[in-house]
Amino acid sequence: MMTRKMPAILALPVMAILMPLVAGVPIFSEDKSTFTIANNVLTQGSLRLGATIVALIFGAWFGEVLKKVGVTEALVRKAAELSGDKPLTMAIVFFIIGTVIFSSSDGLGMVILVGSIIIPILLTAGLSPLTSCIVLLACHALGSLFAVSGWALMHDLYGIPVADMARYATIFAIPAAIIYITMVVWMVKRDVVVRKAWSMPVADNLSKRKQVNPLALISPLVPVIIIFAFKIEVVPAIVLSLVICLLLAMPKRPTHVLVSSLVEGIQNVAGAIGLMVGIGILLNAVTAPQVSLVLKPLIESIIPGSPLTYILFFSILSPLALYRGPLNSYGLGSGLGS
């Protein structure tokens, strides 16, 4: 996975089959109480993260609704208006607005949508392509901390209550925001600002923009606020957020918006759903008695025992969480953590 020889969506179930097979777990058994690869690993494992998959679908649904009613684009346009023609102000405002957007919808489609708006505007303001991309990636990284579908995954994998995940995200977001903003300011100040112009039909472009109720611009924050304030689960929080968003935005065809957003949202996260199925299968594979007998002593021998060594251990090995590394929860890390 780390060398990209095999995609994670295939590598995870392959590992989940090979590991118990090597450890001596039978493939089939007539005795229903026997742990088998066919039943316990493949069948039950594919359903293990069902709650996370549902939360992922609802989160993608909400993100698509925000896009279709024009909230996402309106937020970016409003940021451009508020920041004027000052590159540093524009970069910081876009960082803040992008963080808000990605807190409600974290997916490739939303990254492309926001990036296709933010990056050309920052380039026009005179920032370099590298700095413009850093602004986008930084706000995506910070906003993802508050993605409620990610909280649902952590709850399913490690049993952490969603309310605690919200609290942890806030604590971690403070130093992360300081570092990201410092990096953005440093990158902007070192750029040689050269104004650029983009040739485009301004009148036609303006006429196609959706008119959005200013109150609807708070919609991306609603799921996080509901979870913080009322301590309810992810799916009902998103359902309430959908209702509030539609009431504030008042689209002409709300039924069409809901149905089309659901279908397109599922399409956007189809790959992630496949990944979740693979993670569930892998989780069940590593909990097989024969596999645990081999892995548990090895893992216990390297896990640090004090807070200081814990921080140093995972800080030094943090590169192993990149892409689908062995410490990434969307890869083998889910099995090691369990």
CSV table of C-alpha atoms in Angstrom, one decimal:
chain,number,residue,atom,x,y,z
A,1,MET,CA,0.0,0.0,0.0
A,2,MET,CA,2.7,2.5,1.0
A,3,THR,CA,4.6,1.9,-2.3
A,4,ARG,CA,1.3,2.1,-4.2
A,5,LYS,CA,1.8,-1.3,-5.8
A,6,MET,CA,-1.7,-2.3,-4.7
A,7,PRO,CA,-4.5,0.0,-3.8
A,8,ALA,CA,-5.7,-0.1,-0.1
A,9,ILE,CA,-9.2,-1.1,-1.1
A,10,LEU,CA,-7.7,-4.4,-2.4
A,11,ALA,CA,-4.8,-4.8,0.0
A,12,LEU,CA,-6.8,-4.6,3.2
A,13,PRO,CA,-9.1,-7.6,2.4
A,14,VAL,CA,-6.1,-9.5,1.0
A,15,MET,CA,-4.2,-9.0,4.2
A,16,ALA,CA,-7.4,-9.9,6.2
A,17,ILE,CA,-7.5,-13.3,4.4
A,18,LEU,CA,-3.8,-14.1,4.4
A,19,MET,CA,-3.0,-13.2,8.1
A,20,PRO,CA,-5.6,-15.7,9.6
A,21,LEU,CA,-4.8,-18.2,6.9
A,22,VAL,CA,-1.1,-18.2,7.9
A,23,ALA,CA,-2.0,-18.3,11.6
A,24,GLY,CA,-4.0,-21.5,11.1
A,25,VAL,CA,-7.6,-20.2,11.0
A,26,PRO,CA,-9.9,-22.5,9.0
A,27,ILE,CA,-11.6,-21.2,5.9
A,28,PHE,CA,-14.9,-23.1,6.6
A,29,SER,CA,-16.2,-25.1,9.4
A,30,GLU,CA,-19.4,-27.1,10.0
A,31,ASP,CA,-19.2,-26.1,13.7
A,32,LYS,CA,-20.8,-22.6,13.9
A,33,SER,CA,-18.9,-21.8,17.1
A,34,THR,CA,-15.5,-22.1,15.3
A,35,PHE,CA,-13.9,-18.9,14.1
A,36,THR,CA,-13.6,-19.1,10.3
A,37,ILE,CA,-12.4,-16.8,7.6
A,38,ALA,CA,-15.6,-17.2,5.6
A,39,ASN,CA,-18.0,-16.4,8.4
A,40,ASN,CA,-16.2,-14.3,11.0
A,41,VAL,CA,-13.7,-12.5,8.8
A,42,LEU,CA,-15.5,-11.9,5.5
A,43,THR,CA,-19.2,-12.0,6.3
A,44,GLN,CA,-19.2,-10.4,9.8
A,45,GLY,CA,-16.2,-8.2,9.1
A,46,SER,CA,-17.8,-6.6,6.1
A,47,LEU,CA,-20.7,-5.4,8.3
A,48,ARG,CA,-18.6,-4.3,11.3
A,49,LEU,CA,-18.3,-0.6,10.3
A,50,GLY,CA,-21.9,-0.4,9.2
A,51,ALA,CA,-22.6,2.6,11.5
A,52,THR,CA,-19.5,4.4,10.1
A,53,ILE,CA,-20.6,3.8,6.5
A,54,VAL,CA,-24.0,5.2,7.2
A,55,ALA,CA,-22.5,8.3,8.9
A,56,LEU,CA,-20.2,8.7,5.9
A,57,ILE,CA,-23.1,8.6,3.5
A,58,PHE,CA,-25.1,11.1,5.5
A,59,GLY,CA,-22.1,13.4,5.7
A,60,ALA,CA,-21.6,13.2,1.9
A,61,TRP,CA,-25.3,13.9,1.5
A,62,PHE,CA,-25.1,17.0,3.6
A,63,GLY,CA,-22.0,18.2,1.7
A,64,GLU,CA,-23.8,17.8,-1.6
A,65,VAL,CA,-26.8,19.7,-0.4
A,66,LEU,CA,-24.5,22.6,0.7
A,67,LYS,CA,-23.0,22.6,-2.8
A,68,LYS,CA,-26.3,22.4,-4.7
A,69,VAL,CA,-28.0,25.2,-2.7
A,70,GLY,CA,-25.0,27.4,-3.3
A,71,VAL,CA,-23.7,27.7,0.3
A,72,THR,CA,-20.2,26.4,-0.5
A,73,GLU,CA,-19.6,28.8,-3.4
A,74,ALA,CA,-21.2,31.7,-1.6
A,75,LEU,CA,-18.9,31.3,1.4
A,76,VAL,CA,-15.8,31.4,-0.8
A,77,ARG,CA,-17.2,34.4,-2.8
A,78,LYS,CA,-18.0,36.2,0.4
A,79,ALA,CA,-14.5,35.5,1.7
A,80,ALA,CA,-13.1,37.1,-1.5
A,81,GLU,CA,-15.3,40.2,-1.0
A,82,LEU,CA,-14.4,40.6,2.7
A,83,SER,CA,-10.6,40.3,2.1
A,84,GLY,CA,-10.5,42.9,-0.6
A,85,ASP,CA,-7.2,43.0,-2.6
A,86,LYS,CA,-4.8,42.3,0.2
A,87,PRO,CA,-3.1,38.9,-0.5
A,88,LEU,CA,-2.3,38.1,3.2
A,89,THR,CA,-5.8,39.0,4.4
A,90,MET,CA,-7.3,37.0,1.5
A,91,ALA,CA,-5.2,33.9,2.3
A,92,ILE,CA,-6.2,34.0,6.0
A,93,VAL,CA,-9.9,34.5,5.3
A,94,PHE,CA,-9.9,31.7,2.7
A,95,PHE,CA,-8.1,29.5,5.3
A,96,ILE,CA,-10.9,30.2,7.8
A,97,ILE,CA,-13.7,29.8,5.4
A,98,GLY,CA,-12.2,26.6,3.9
A,99,THR,CA,-11.9,25.1,7.4
A,100,VAL,CA,-15.6,25.7,8.0
A,101,ILE,CA,-16.5,24.1,4.7
A,102,PHE,CA,-14.3,21.0,5.2
A,103,SER,CA,-15.7,20.6,8.7
A,104,SER,CA,-19.1,19.7,7.1
A,105,SER,CA,-17.9,17.8,4.1
A,106,ASP,CA,-14.6,16.0,3.7
A,107,GLY,CA,-14.3,14.3,0.3
A,108,LEU,CA,-12.4,14.5,-3.0
A,109,GLY,CA,-15.4,16.2,-4.7
A,110,MET,CA,-15.5,19.0,-2.2
A,111,VAL,CA,-11.7,19.5,-2.3
A,112,ILE,CA,-11.9,19.9,-6.1
A,113,LEU,CA,-14.9,22.2,-5.8
A,114,VAL,CA,-13.3,24.5,-3.2
A,115,GLY,CA,-9.9,24.3,-4.8
A,116,SER,CA,-11.2,25.3,-8.2
A,117,ILE,CA,-12.6,28.5,-6.7
A,118,ILE,CA,-9.9,29.4,-4.1
A,119,ILE,CA,-6.8,28.7,-6.0
A,120,PRO,CA,-7.6,30.9,-9.1
A,121,ILE,CA,-8.5,33.8,-6.8
A,122,LEU,CA,-5.3,33.5,-4.8
A,123,LEU,CA,-3.3,33.3,-8.0
A,124,THR,CA,-5.0,36.4,-9.2
A,125,ALA,CA,-4.1,38.1,-6.0
A,126,GLY,CA,-0.4,37.4,-6.9
A,127,LEU,CA,0.3,34.4,-4.7
A,128,SER,CA,2.4,31.6,-6.0
A,129,PRO,CA,0.8,28.2,-6.9
A,130,LEU,CA,2.7,26.6,-4.0
A,131,THR,CA,1.3,29.0,-1.5
A,132,SER,CA,-2.2,28.8,-2.9
A,133,CYS,CA,-2.2,25.0,-2.6
A,134,ILE,CA,-0.8,25.2,0.9
A,135,VAL,CA,-3.8,27.4,1.9
A,136,LEU,CA,-6.2,24.8,0.5
A,137,LEU,CA,-4.4,21.8,2.1
A,138,ALA,CA,-4.0,23.5,5.5
A,139,CYS,CA,-7.7,24.4,5.8
A,140,HIS,CA,-8.6,20.9,4.6
A,141,ALA,CA,-6.4,19.3,7.3
A,142,LEU,CA,-7.8,21.5,10.1
A,143,GLY,CA,-11.4,21.2,8.9
A,144,SER,CA,-11.2,17.5,8.7
A,145,LEU,CA,-10.6,17.4,12.5
A,146,PHE,CA,-14.3,18.4,12.8
A,147,ALA,CA,-15.7,16.1,10.1
A,148,VAL,CA,-18.4,14.2,12.0
A,149,SER,CA,-18.1,11.2,9.8
A,150,GLY,CA,-14.5,10.9,10.9
A,151,TRP,CA,-15.7,11.0,14.5
A,152,ALA,CA,-18.1,8.1,13.8
A,153,LEU,CA,-15.1,6.0,12.4
A,154,MET,CA,-13.1,6.6,15.6
A,155,HIS,CA,-16.1,5.6,17.7
A,156,ASP,CA,-16.5,2.4,15.8
A,157,LEU,CA,-12.8,1.5,15.7
A,158,TYR,CA,-11.7,2.4,19.2
A,159,GLY,CA,-14.9,2.8,21.2
A,160,ILE,CA,-14.3,6.5,21.8
A,161,PRO,CA,-17.6,8.4,22.5
A,162,VAL,CA,-18.5,11.0,19.9
A,163,ALA,CA,-18.6,13.7,22.6
A,164,ASP,CA,-15.0,12.9,23.6
A,165,MET,CA,-14.0,13.0,19.9
A,166,ALA,CA,-15.4,16.5,19.7
A,167,ARG,CA,-13.5,17.6,22.8
A,168,TYR,CA,-10.2,16.0,21.5
A,169,ALA,CA,-10.7,17.7,18.1
A,170,THR,CA,-11.0,21.1,19.8
A,171,ILE,CA,-7.9,20.6,21.9
A,172,PHE,CA,-5.8,19.4,19.0
A,173,ALA,CA,-7.2,22.1,16.6
A,174,ILE,CA,-5.8,25.0,18.7
A,175,PRO,CA,-2.0,24.3,18.2
A,176,ALA,CA,-2.7,23.0,14.7
A,177,ALA,CA,-4.5,26.3,13.7
A,178,ILE,CA,-1.6,28.3,15.1
A,179,ILE,CA,1.0,26.3,13.1
A,180,TYR,CA,-1.1,26.4,9.9
A,181,ILE,CA,-1.8,30.1,10.1
A,182,THR,CA,1.9,30.8,10.8
A,183,MET,CA,2.9,28.8,7.8
A,184,VAL,CA,0.4,30.5,5.6
A,185,VAL,CA,1.6,34.0,6.7
A,186,TRP,CA,5.2,33.0,6.2
A,187,MET,CA,4.5,31.6,2.7
A,188,VAL,CA,2.5,34.7,1.7
A,189,LYS,CA,5.1,37.2,2.9
A,190,ARG,CA,7.9,35.4,1.1
A,191,ASP,CA,6.0,35.5,-2.2
A,192,VAL,CA,6.7,38.1,-4.8
A,193,VAL,CA,3.2,39.4,-5.4
A,194,VAL,CA,2.5,39.8,-9.1
A,195,ARG,CA,-1.0,40.5,-10.2
A,196,LYS,CA,-2.6,38.3,-12.7
A,197,ALA,CA,-5.8,38.6,-14.7
A,198,TRP,CA,-8.1,35.8,-15.9
A,199,SER,CA,-10.1,36.1,-19.1
A,200,MET,CA,-13.7,35.1,-18.4
A,201,PRO,CA,-17.2,36.3,-19.3
A,202,VAL,CA,-17.9,38.2,-16.1
A,203,ALA,CA,-21.5,39.1,-16.7
A,204,ASP,CA,-22.5,35.5,-17.7
A,205,ASN,CA,-20.6,34.1,-14.7
A,206,LEU,CA,-22.4,36.5,-12.3
A,207,SER,CA,-25.9,35.7,-13.7
A,208,LYS,CA,-25.4,32.0,-13.1
A,209,ARG,CA,-24.6,32.3,-9.4
A,210,LYS,CA,-27.2,31.1,-7.0
A,211,GLN,CA,-28.6,33.8,-4.6
A,212,VAL,CA,-28.2,32.4,-1.1
A,213,ASN,CA,-29.8,33.6,2.1
A,214,PRO,CA,-27.0,35.0,4.2
A,215,LEU,CA,-28.3,33.0,7.2
A,216,ALA,CA,-27.8,29.8,5.2
A,217,LEU,CA,-24.0,30.5,5.3
A,218,ILE,CA,-23.9,29.1,8.9
A,219,SER,CA,-25.1,25.7,7.7
A,220,PRO,CA,-21.6,24.0,7.5
A,221,LEU,CA,-21.2,24.6,11.2
A,222,VAL,CA,-24.6,23.3,12.3
A,223,PRO,CA,-23.7,19.6,12.6
A,224,VAL,CA,-20.7,20.3,14.9
A,225,ILE,CA,-22.7,22.8,17.0
A,226,ILE,CA,-25.5,20.3,17.4
A,227,ILE,CA,-23.2,17.5,18.5
A,228,PHE,CA,-21.3,19.9,20.9
A,229,ALA,CA,-24.5,21.4,22.4
A,230,PHE,CA,-26.8,18.4,22.6
A,231,LYS,CA,-24.4,15.5,22.7
A,232,ILE,CA,-26.4,13.5,20.1
A,233,GLU,CA,-25.1,11.0,17.6
A,234,VAL,CA,-23.7,11.8,14.2
A,235,VAL,CA,-26.6,10.6,11.9
A,236,PRO,CA,-29.5,12.5,13.7
A,237,ALA,CA,-27.2,15.6,13.9
A,238,ILE,CA,-26.7,15.5,10.2
A,239,VAL,CA,-30.5,14.9,9.6
A,240,LEU,CA,-31.3,18.0,11.7
A,241,SER,CA,-28.6,19.9,9.8
A,242,LEU,CA,-30.2,19.0,6.5
A,243,VAL,CA,-33.6,20.3,7.6
A,244,ILE,CA,-32.1,23.5,9.0
A,245,CYS,CA,-30.0,24.1,5.8
A,246,LEU,CA,-33.1,23.6,3.6
A,247,LEU,CA,-35.2,25.9,5.7
A,248,LEU,CA,-32.5,28.6,5.6
A,249,ALA,CA,-31.6,28.3,1.9
A,250,MET,CA,-35.2,27.7,0.7
A,251,PRO,CA,-34.3,26.1,-2.7
A,252,LYS,CA,-37.0,26.0,-5.4
A,253,ARG,CA,-37.1,22.2,-5.6
A,254,PRO,CA,-36.1,20.9,-2.1
A,255,THR,CA,-37.1,17.3,-2.9
A,256,HIS,CA,-35.0,17.2,-6.1
A,257,VAL,CA,-32.1,18.7,-4.1
A,258,LEU,CA,-32.3,16.0,-1.4
A,259,VAL,CA,-32.7,13.1,-3.8
A,260,SER,CA,-30.0,14.1,-6.3
A,261,SER,CA,-27.6,15.1,-3.4
A,262,LEU,CA,-28.0,11.7,-1.8
A,263,VAL,CA,-27.3,9.8,-5.1
A,264,GLU,CA,-24.3,12.0,-5.9
A,265,GLY,CA,-23.0,11.9,-2.3
A,266,ILE,CA,-23.0,8.1,-2.4
A,267,GLN,CA,-21.1,8.2,-5.7
A,268,ASN,CA,-18.5,10.6,-4.1
A,269,VAL,CA,-17.8,8.3,-1.2
A,270,ALA,CA,-18.1,4.9,-2.9
A,271,GLY,CA,-14.4,4.4,-2.7
A,272,ALA,CA,-14.3,5.3,1.0
A,273,ILE,CA,-17.2,2.9,1.6
A,274,GLY,CA,-15.2,0.1,-0.1
A,275,LEU,CA,-12.3,1.1,2.2
A,276,MET,CA,-14.5,0.9,5.3
A,277,VAL,CA,-15.6,-2.6,4.3
A,278,GLY,CA,-12.0,-3.7,4.0
A,279,ILE,CA,-11.1,-2.1,7.3
A,280,GLY,CA,-14.0,-4.0,9.0
A,281,ILE,CA,-12.8,-7.3,7.5
A,282,LEU,CA,-9.2,-6.6,8.7
A,283,LEU,CA,-10.4,-5.7,12.2
A,284,ASN,CA,-12.1,-9.1,12.4
A,285,ALA,CA,-9.1,-10.8,11.0
A,286,VAL,CA,-6.7,-9.4,13.7
A,287,THR,CA,-9.1,-10.3,16.5
A,288,ALA,CA,-9.0,-14.0,15.5
A,289,PRO,CA,-7.6,-16.0,18.5
A,290,GLN,CA,-4.8,-17.5,16.4
A,291,VAL,CA,-3.8,-14.1,15.0
A,292,SER,CA,-4.0,-12.3,18.4
A,293,LEU,CA,-1.8,-14.9,19.9
A,294,VAL,CA,1.0,-13.9,17.5
A,295,LEU,CA,0.4,-10.1,17.3
A,296,LYS,CA,-0.4,-9.2,20.9
A,297,PRO,CA,3.0,-10.0,22.5
A,298,LEU,CA,4.7,-8.2,19.7
A,299,ILE,CA,2.6,-5.1,20.0
A,300,GLU,CA,2.7,-5.0,23.8
A,301,SER,CA,6.5,-5.1,23.7
A,302,ILE,CA,6.8,-1.9,21.6
A,303,ILE,CA,3.9,0.2,23.0
A,304,PRO,CA,5.2,2.8,25.4
A,305,GLY,CA,4.1,2.8,29.0
A,306,SER,CA,4.4,6.5,30.1
A,307,PRO,CA,2.9,9.7,28.7
A,308,LEU,CA,6.3,11.1,27.7
A,309,THR,CA,7.4,8.0,25.8
A,310,TYR,CA,3.9,7.7,24.3
A,311,ILE,CA,4.3,11.3,22.8
A,312,LEU,CA,7.8,10.6,21.6
A,313,PHE,CA,7.0,7.2,20.2
A,314,PHE,CA,4.1,8.4,18.0
A,315,SER,CA,5.7,11.7,17.1
A,316,ILE,CA,8.8,9.9,15.7
A,317,LEU,CA,6.8,7.3,13.9
A,318,SER,CA,4.1,9.7,12.7
A,319,PRO,CA,5.3,9.4,9.0
A,320,LEU,CA,4.0,5.8,9.2
A,321,ALA,CA,0.5,7.3,9.3
A,322,LEU,CA,0.9,8.9,5.9
A,323,TYR,CA,-1.1,7.5,3.0
A,324,ARG,CA,-2.1,3.9,4.0
A,325,GLY,CA,0.9,3.3,6.3
A,326,PRO,CA,0.8,0.9,9.2
A,327,LEU,CA,-0.3,3.6,11.7
A,328,ASN,CA,-3.1,5.0,9.5
A,329,SER,CA,-6.6,4.3,10.8
A,330,TYR,CA,-7.7,4.0,7.1
A,331,GLY,CA,-5.2,1.2,6.7
A,332,LEU,CA,-3.4,-1.4,8.9
A,333,GLY,CA,-3.5,1.0,11.8
A,334,SER,CA,-7.1,0.2,12.4
A,335,GLY,CA,-6.1,-3.4,13.1
A,336,LEU,CA,-3.1,-2.5,15.2
A,337,GLY,CA,-5.1,0.0,17.3
A,338,SER,CA,-7.8,-2.6,18.1
